[in-house]
PDB file of C-alpha atoms in Angstrom:
ATOM      1  CA  PRO A  16      32.382 -25.496   8.057  1.00 57.00           C
ATOM      2  CA  CYS A  17      31.832 -26.335   4.390  1.00 59.00           C
ATOM      3  CA  ALA A  18      28.873 -23.979   4.271  1.00 61.00           C
ATOM      4  CA  LEU A  19      31.065 -21.128   5.554  1.00 65.00           C
ATOM      5  CA  ALA A  20      33.715 -21.602   2.865  1.00 63.00           C
ATOM      6  CA  ARG A  21      31.985 -19.535   0.192  1.00 63.00           C
ATOM      7  CA  PRO A  22      30.971 -16.627   2.481  1.00 64.00           C
ATOM      8  CA  ILE A  23      34.554 -16.469   3.797  1.00 63.00           C
ATOM      9  CA  ALA A  24      35.893 -16.365   0.238  1.00 65.00           C
ATOM     10  CA  VAL A  25      33.466 -13.558  -0.568  1.00 60.00           C
ATOM     11  CA  ALA A  26      34.367 -11.694   2.637  1.00 61.00           C
ATOM     12  CA  GLU A  27      38.080 -11.841   1.802  1.00 59.00           C
ATOM     13  CA  LYS A  28      37.341  -9.954  -1.415  1.00 58.00           C
ATOM     14  CA  SER A  29      34.828  -7.562   0.113  1.00 60.00           C
ATOM     15  CA  ASP A  30      35.773  -3.964   0.829  1.00 57.00           C
ATOM     16  CA  ARG A  31      33.997  -4.207   4.170  1.00 62.00           C
ATOM     17  CA  GLY A  32      35.503  -7.560   5.035  1.00 69.00           C
ATOM     18  CA  GLU A  33      32.133  -9.211   5.620  1.00 73.00           C
ATOM     19  CA  ALA A  34      29.697 -11.316   3.642  1.00 75.00           C
ATOM     20  CA  TYR A  35      26.174 -12.703   3.769  1.00 75.00           C
ATOM     21  CA  ALA A  36      24.811 -15.878   2.234  1.00 76.00           C
ATOM     22  CA  VAL A  37      21.947 -18.348   2.322  1.00 79.00           C
ATOM     23  CA  GLU A  38      23.197 -21.936   2.462  1.00 78.00           C
ATOM     24  CA  PHE A  39      21.379 -25.251   2.754  1.00 78.00           C
ATOM     25  CA  VAL A  40      22.835 -27.538   5.402  1.00 78.00           C
ATOM     26  CA  ASP A  41      21.325 -31.036   5.345  1.00 79.00           C
ATOM     27  CA  GLY A  42      18.342 -29.583   3.507  1.00 77.00           C
ATOM     28  CA  THR A  43      17.767 -26.811   6.050  1.00 81.00           C
ATOM     29  CA  PRO A  44      18.298 -23.217   4.845  1.00 83.00           C
ATOM     30  CA  TYR A  45      20.436 -20.916   6.962  1.00 82.00           C
ATOM     31  CA  GLN A  46      21.265 -17.238   6.697  1.00 82.00           C
ATOM     32  CA  LEU A  47      25.005 -16.972   7.276  1.00 80.00           C
ATOM     33  CA  VAL A  48      26.936 -13.880   8.296  1.00 82.00           C
ATOM     34  CA  VAL A  49      30.738 -13.859   8.238  1.00 81.00           C
ATOM     35  CA  VAL A  50      32.855 -11.061   9.736  1.00 81.00           C
ATOM     36  CA  PRO A  51      36.600 -10.895  10.453  1.00 80.00           C
ATOM     37  CA  LEU A  52      38.039 -10.912  13.973  1.00 80.00           C
ATOM     38  CA  PHE A  53      40.720  -8.239  14.496  1.00 78.00           C
ATOM     39  CA  THR A  54      43.317  -8.510  17.278  1.00 77.00           C
ATOM     40  CA  PRO A  55      44.219  -5.876  15.946  1.00 78.00           C
ATOM     41  CA  ALA A  56      45.113  -7.627  12.666  1.00 72.00           C
ATOM     42  CA  PRO A  57      42.521  -9.999  11.136  1.00 71.00           C
ATOM     43  CA  THR A  58      43.312 -13.387  12.673  1.00 76.00           C
ATOM     44  CA  ALA A  59      40.060 -15.348  12.374  1.00 80.00           C
ATOM     45  CA  TRP A  60      36.547 -15.373  11.014  1.00 79.00           C
ATOM     46  CA  ILE A  61      33.334 -15.296  13.007  1.00 81.00           C
ATOM     47  CA  GLY A  62      30.435 -17.079  11.354  1.00 80.00           C
ATOM     48  CA  ILE A  63      26.855 -16.787  12.606  1.00 82.00           C
ATOM     49  CA  GLY A  64      23.961 -18.801  11.206  1.00 82.00           C
ATOM     50  CA  PHE A  65      20.210 -18.301  11.563  1.00 83.00           C
ATOM     51  CA  GLU A  66      17.784 -20.975  10.478  1.00 86.00           C
ATOM     52  CA  ILE A  67      15.339 -19.674   7.904  1.00 86.00           C
ATOM     53  CA  ASP A  68      11.913 -21.028   8.824  1.00 88.00           C
ATOM     54  CA  ASP A  69       8.357 -19.780   9.222  1.00 90.00           C
ATOM     55  CA  ALA A  70       9.239 -18.091  12.526  1.00 91.00           C
ATOM     56  CA  PHE A  71      11.998 -16.162  10.722  1.00 88.00           C
ATOM     57  CA  ALA A  72       9.458 -15.134   8.058  1.00 90.00           C
ATOM     58  CA  GLU A  73       7.045 -13.999  10.788  1.00 91.00           C
ATOM     59  CA  GLU A  74       9.742 -11.714  12.210  1.00 90.00           C
ATOM     60  CA  LEU A  75      10.193 -10.158   8.776  1.00 88.00           C
ATOM     61  CA  ARG A  76       6.436  -9.767   8.462  1.00 90.00           C
ATOM     62  CA  ALA A  77       6.335  -7.870  11.763  1.00 90.00           C
ATOM     63  CA  GLU A  78       8.964  -5.457  10.414  1.00 89.00           C
ATOM     64  CA  THR A  79       7.566  -4.998   6.896  1.00 87.00           C
ATOM     65  CA  GLY A  80       3.805  -5.275   7.490  1.00 87.00           C
ATOM     66  CA  THR A  81       3.524  -7.678   4.524  1.00 89.00           C
ATOM     67  CA  HIS A  82       3.402 -11.415   4.015  1.00 91.00           C
ATOM     68  CA  VAL A  83       6.920 -12.780   3.433  1.00 92.00           C
ATOM     69  CA  SER A  84       7.909 -15.892   1.493  1.00 91.00           C
ATOM     70  CA  LEU A  85      11.460 -17.062   0.760  1.00 90.00           C
ATOM     71  CA  LEU A  86      12.017 -19.429  -2.155  1.00 87.00           C
ATOM     72  CA  PRO A  87      14.540 -20.307  -4.866  1.00 83.00           C
ATOM     73  CA  TRP A  88      14.187 -18.285  -8.056  1.00 81.00           C
ATOM     74  CA  ARG A  89      13.599 -21.076 -10.549  1.00 79.00           C
ATOM     75  CA  PRO A  90      10.563 -22.682 -12.191  1.00 76.00           C
ATOM     76  CA  GLY A  91       8.868 -24.975  -9.713  1.00 74.00           C
ATOM     77  CA  GLY A  92      10.614 -23.422  -6.735  1.00 78.00           C
ATOM     78  CA  GLU A  93       8.445 -23.633  -3.642  1.00 83.00           C
ATOM     79  CA  PRO A  94       8.743 -21.508  -0.474  1.00 87.00           C
ATOM     80  CA  PHE A  95      10.879 -22.980   2.299  1.00 87.00           C
ATOM     81  CA  ALA A  96       9.724 -20.260   4.715  1.00 89.00           C
ATOM     82  CA  SER A  97       6.510 -18.265   4.479  1.00 91.00           C
ATOM     83  CA  THR A  98       3.817 -16.478   6.451  1.00 91.00           C
ATOM     84  CA  LEU A  99       1.169 -17.603   3.960  1.00 89.00           C
ATOM     85  CA  ALA A 100      -1.161 -20.510   4.568  1.00 87.00           C
ATOM     86  CA  THR A 101      -0.015 -23.813   3.048  1.00 85.00           C
ATOM     87  CA  ALA A 102      -2.592 -23.681   0.244  1.00 84.00           C
ATOM     88  CA  ARG A 103      -1.542 -20.168  -0.689  1.00 86.00           C
ATOM     89  CA  GLN A 104       2.133 -21.158  -0.702  1.00 85.00           C
ATOM     90  CA  ALA A 105       1.413 -23.749  -3.384  1.00 83.00           C
ATOM     91  CA  ALA A 106      -0.635 -21.224  -5.342  1.00 84.00           C
ATOM     92  CA  LEU A 107       2.212 -18.706  -5.098  1.00 85.00           C
ATOM     93  CA  ALA A 108       4.735 -21.200  -6.506  1.00 80.00           C
ATOM     94  CA  ALA A 109       2.345 -21.981  -9.363  1.00 81.00           C
ATOM     95  CA  ARG A 110       1.427 -18.400 -10.245  1.00 82.00           C
ATOM     96  CA  LEU A 111       4.686 -16.537  -9.649  1.00 81.00           C
ATOM     97  CA  PRO A 112       6.661 -16.193 -12.924  1.00 78.00           C
ATOM     98  CA  LEU A 113       9.926 -17.701 -11.624  1.00 71.00           C
ATOM     99  CA  ASP A 114      12.005 -16.800 -14.656  1.00 67.00           C
ATOM    100  CA  GLY A 115      13.827 -13.781 -15.994  1.00 65.00           C
ATOM    101  CA  ASP A 116      15.238 -11.222 -13.629  1.00 69.00           C
ATOM    102  CA  PRO A 117      13.789 -10.784 -10.134  1.00 71.00           C
ATOM    103  CA  GLY A 118      13.341  -7.396  -8.516  1.00 69.00           C
ATOM    104  CA  ARG A 119       9.943  -6.731 -10.040  1.00 74.00           C
ATOM    105  CA  ARG A 120       6.501  -5.649  -8.861  1.00 80.00           C
ATOM    106  CA  LEU A 121       3.379  -7.444 -10.004  1.00 82.00           C
ATOM    107  CA  VAL A 122      -0.110  -8.522  -8.939  1.00 83.00           C
ATOM    108  CA  VAL A 123      -0.572 -12.216  -8.116  1.00 84.00           C
ATOM    109  CA  PRO A 124      -4.061 -13.703  -7.485  1.00 83.00           C
ATOM    110  CA  LEU A 125      -4.265 -16.061  -4.490  1.00 83.00           C
ATOM    111  CA  ASP A 126      -7.561 -17.749  -3.605  1.00 79.00           C
ATOM    112  CA  GLY A 127      -9.457 -15.281  -5.773  1.00 80.00           C
ATOM    113  CA  GLU A 128      -7.891 -12.236  -4.089  1.00 83.00           C
ATOM    114  CA  ASP A 129      -5.274 -10.087  -5.809  1.00 87.00           C
ATOM    115  CA  HIS A 130      -2.037  -9.484  -3.923  1.00 86.00           C
ATOM    116  CA  VAL A 131       0.434  -6.701  -4.630  1.00 86.00           C
ATOM    117  CA  THR A 132       3.728  -8.579  -4.908  1.00 87.00           C
ATOM    118  CA  TRP A 133       7.339  -7.383  -4.758  1.00 88.00           C
ATOM    119  CA  VAL A 134      10.146  -9.833  -5.542  1.00 87.00           C
ATOM    120  CA  VAL A 135      13.451  -8.943  -3.854  1.00 84.00           C
ATOM    121  CA  PRO A 136      16.720 -10.897  -4.389  1.00 83.00           C
ATOM    122  CA  VAL A 137      18.329 -11.966  -1.119  1.00 80.00           C
ATOM    123  CA  PRO A 138      21.905 -10.578  -0.929  1.00 72.00           C
ATOM    124  CA  GLY A 139      24.635 -13.178  -0.946  1.00 66.00           C
ATOM    125  CA  THR A 140      22.756 -15.818  -2.931  1.00 67.00           C
ATOM    126  CA  GLU A 141      23.893 -14.837  -6.415  1.00 63.00           C
ATOM    127  CA  ARG A 142      26.414 -17.448  -7.417  1.00 55.00           C
ATOM    128  CA  GLU A 143      27.043 -19.686 -10.378  1.00 49.00           C
ATOM    129  CA  GLY A 144      25.599 -23.175 -10.220  1.00 48.00           C
ATOM    130  CA  ALA A 145      23.213 -22.457  -7.360  1.00 56.00           C
ATOM    131  CA  ASP A 146      19.696 -21.151  -7.000  1.00 65.00           C
ATOM    132  CA  LEU A 147      19.131 -17.479  -6.416  1.00 79.00           C
ATOM    133  CA  VAL A 148      16.996 -17.025  -3.321  1.00 83.00           C
ATOM    134  CA  VAL A 149      14.361 -14.297  -3.350  1.00 85.00           C
ATOM    135  CA  ALA A 150      12.079 -12.785  -0.756  1.00 87.00           C
ATOM    136  CA  VAL A 151       8.508 -12.295  -1.969  1.00 89.00           C
ATOM    137  CA  LEU A 152       6.681  -9.506  -0.128  1.00 91.00           C
ATOM    138  CA  GLN A 153       2.910  -9.501  -0.554  1.00 90.00           C
ATOM    139  CA  ARG A 154      -0.085  -7.569   0.630  1.00 88.00           C
ATOM    140  CA  SER A 155      -3.738  -8.045  -0.191  1.00 86.00           C
ATOM    141  CA  LEU A 156      -4.824  -5.460  -2.740  1.00 84.00           C
ATOM    142  CA  PRO A 157      -8.132  -4.695  -0.930  1.00 82.00           C
ATOM    143  CA  GLU A 158      -6.172  -4.323   2.309  1.00 80.00           C
ATOM    144  CA  ALA A 159      -3.664  -2.014   0.633  1.00 79.00           C
ATOM    145  CA  LEU A 160      -6.463   0.096  -0.875  1.00 81.00           C
ATOM    146  CA  ALA A 161      -8.531   0.263   2.324  1.00 81.00           C
ATOM    147  CA  PRO A 162      -7.023   3.570   3.621  1.00 83.00           C
ATOM    148  CA  TYR A 163      -7.582   5.200   0.228  1.00 86.00           C
ATOM    149  CA  LEU A 164     -11.172   3.944   0.073  1.00 83.00           C
ATOM    150  CA  VAL A 165     -11.820   5.507   3.477  1.00 87.00           C
ATOM    151  CA  LEU A 166     -10.355   8.773   2.171  1.00 89.00           C
ATOM    152  CA  ARG A 167     -12.507   8.483  -0.959  1.00 88.00           C
ATOM    153  CA  ASP A 168     -15.651   8.000   1.119  1.00 89.00           C
ATOM    154  CA  LEU A 169     -14.686  10.989   3.275  1.00 91.00           C
ATOM    155  CA  LEU A 170     -14.175  13.197   0.212  1.00 92.00           C
ATOM    156  CA  LEU A 171     -17.478  12.031  -1.280  1.00 92.00           C
ATOM    157  CA  GLY A 172     -19.198  12.844   2.019  1.00 92.00           C
ATOM    158  CA  ILE A 173     -17.662  16.328   2.068  1.00 93.00           C
ATOM    159  CA  LEU A 174     -18.677  16.809  -1.567  1.00 93.00           C
ATOM    160  CA  GLY A 175     -22.249  15.708  -0.842  1.00 92.00           C
ATOM    161  CA  LEU A 176     -22.456  18.032   2.176  1.00 92.00           C
ATOM    162  CA  GLY A 177     -21.131  20.898   0.087  1.00 92.00           C
ATOM    163  CA  VAL A 178     -23.691  20.257  -2.653  1.00 92.00           C
ATOM    164  CA  GLY A 179     -26.492  20.084  -0.072  1.00 91.00           C
ATOM    165  CA  LEU A 180     -25.444  23.348   1.563  1.00 91.00           C
ATOM    166  CA  SER A 181     -25.147  24.975  -1.859  1.00 92.00           C
ATOM    167  CA  ALA A 182     -28.656  23.836  -2.767  1.00 91.00           C
ATOM    168  CA  ILE A 183     -30.055  25.244   0.497  1.00 91.00           C
ATOM    169  CA  GLY A 184     -28.224  28.511  -0.066  1.00 89.00           C
ATOM    170  CA  ALA A 185     -29.536  28.689  -3.615  1.00 88.00           C
ATOM    171  CA  LEU A 186     -33.107  28.179  -2.391  1.00 87.00           C
ATOM    172  CA  VAL A 187     -32.714  30.939   0.225  1.00 84.00           C
ATOM    173  CA  VAL A 188     -31.273  33.358  -2.316  1.00 81.00           C
ATOM    174  CA  ALA A 189     -33.967  32.468  -4.844  1.00 80.00           C
ATOM    175  CA  SER A 190     -36.714  33.083  -2.299  1.00 78.00           C
ATOM    176  CA  ARG A 191     -35.240  36.497  -1.410  1.00 75.00           C
ATOM    177  CA  VAL A 192     -35.155  37.364  -5.093  1.00 75.00           C
ATOM    178  CA  THR A 193     -38.648  36.135  -6.024  1.00 79.00           C
ATOM    179  CA  ARG A 194     -40.588  37.307  -2.913  1.00 78.00           C
ATOM    180  CA  PRO A 195     -40.470  41.085  -3.668  1.00 77.00           C
ATOM    181  CA  VAL A 196     -41.010  40.409  -7.381  1.00 79.00           C
ATOM    182  CA  ASP A 197     -44.126  38.383  -6.542  1.00 81.00           C
ATOM    183  CA  ALA A 198     -45.316  41.203  -4.283  1.00 80.00           C
ATOM    184  CA  LEU A 199     -44.797  43.694  -7.122  1.00 82.00           C
ATOM    185  CA  ALA A 200     -46.691  41.421  -9.541  1.00 85.00           C
ATOM    186  CA  ASP A 201     -49.601  41.130  -7.077  1.00 85.00           C
ATOM    187  CA  ALA A 202     -49.678  44.892  -6.617  1.00 84.00           C
ATOM    188  CA  ALA A 203     -49.683  45.424 -10.373  1.00 86.00           C
ATOM    189  CA  ARG A 204     -52.579  42.979 -10.723  1.00 88.00           C
ATOM    190  CA  ARG A 205     -54.587  44.836  -8.055  1.00 85.00           C
ATOM    191  CA  VAL A 206     -53.935  48.150  -9.769  1.00 86.00           C
ATOM    192  CA  THR A 207     -55.211  46.765 -13.062  1.00 89.00           C
ATOM    193  CA  GLU A 208     -58.356  45.685 -11.188  1.00 86.00           C
ATOM    194  CA  GLY A 209     -58.860  49.226  -9.852  1.00 86.00           C
ATOM    195  CA  ASP A 210     -57.518  48.723  -6.329  1.00 85.00           C
ATOM    196  CA  TYR A 211     -55.257  51.722  -5.571  1.00 83.00           C
ATOM    197  CA  ASP A 212     -55.522  51.680  -1.787  1.00 84.00           C
ATOM    198  CA  THR A 213     -53.752  48.454  -0.718  1.00 81.00           C
ATOM    199  CA  PRO A 214     -50.084  49.223   0.031  1.00 80.00           C
ATOM    200  CA  VAL A 215     -47.227  46.942  -1.096  1.00 76.00           C
ATOM    201  CA  ARG A 216     -45.539  45.719   2.095  1.00 76.00           C
ATOM    202  CA  VAL A 217     -41.923  44.682   1.538  1.00 73.00           C
ATOM    203  CA  ARG A 218     -39.447  44.481   4.410  1.00 75.00           C
ATOM    204  CA  GLN A 219     -36.308  44.122   2.293  1.00 72.00           C
ATOM    205  CA  ARG A 220     -34.139  47.221   1.960  1.00 74.00           C
ATOM    206  CA  ASP A 221     -32.018  46.071  -0.974  1.00 74.00           C
ATOM    207  CA  GLU A 222     -32.494  46.951  -4.646  1.00 74.00           C
ATOM    208  CA  LEU A 223     -35.317  44.424  -5.094  1.00 71.00           C
ATOM    209  CA  GLY A 224     -37.067  45.742  -1.976  1.00 72.00           C
ATOM    210  CA  VAL A 225     -36.880  49.299  -3.341  1.00 74.00           C
ATOM    211  CA  LEU A 226     -38.252  48.061  -6.682  1.00 71.00           C
TER     212      LEU A 226
END
């Protein structure tokens, strides 16, 4: 009941008549939701609490497609729910700049691998004298870039194929240009040697063939 006091006070002032909060009860974090009960006038409050643990973080991971860690936004704050391995949770608490304003995007190295990181304040945890709780969404940078690397390789393959086809086409065109010219040069050489009887056989009917 004590944990519901603040959300109820916030809900009474809310335009929607509801409030959300993260409260620690006997050291265990809970997500609390408070809504009014109308009959038809508001006569009571309904409070629902969900324990925030690793299973809760796994559900968020399934929805977001990223690793999820929840922790207090203060220096030294360690995750109380996370989808990361234990070693990486400690590294996250050590490397994440838990100061200033949250709501930022940055790159955090974990175990030698860069992770794209987005810090999101959890609604209902901003209050004086208490820790702001944030959700840290992370995804491995190589994993995030993988689709674009596949696209890059595909474009490079198309480019290489185009260059190869262009080279083949250039060789074909060059041979069609040089073959009748070579025949004309051979004929001219024979004429200079006194041979006027050998005909110049060219099958092309374009301008070079006529020449």
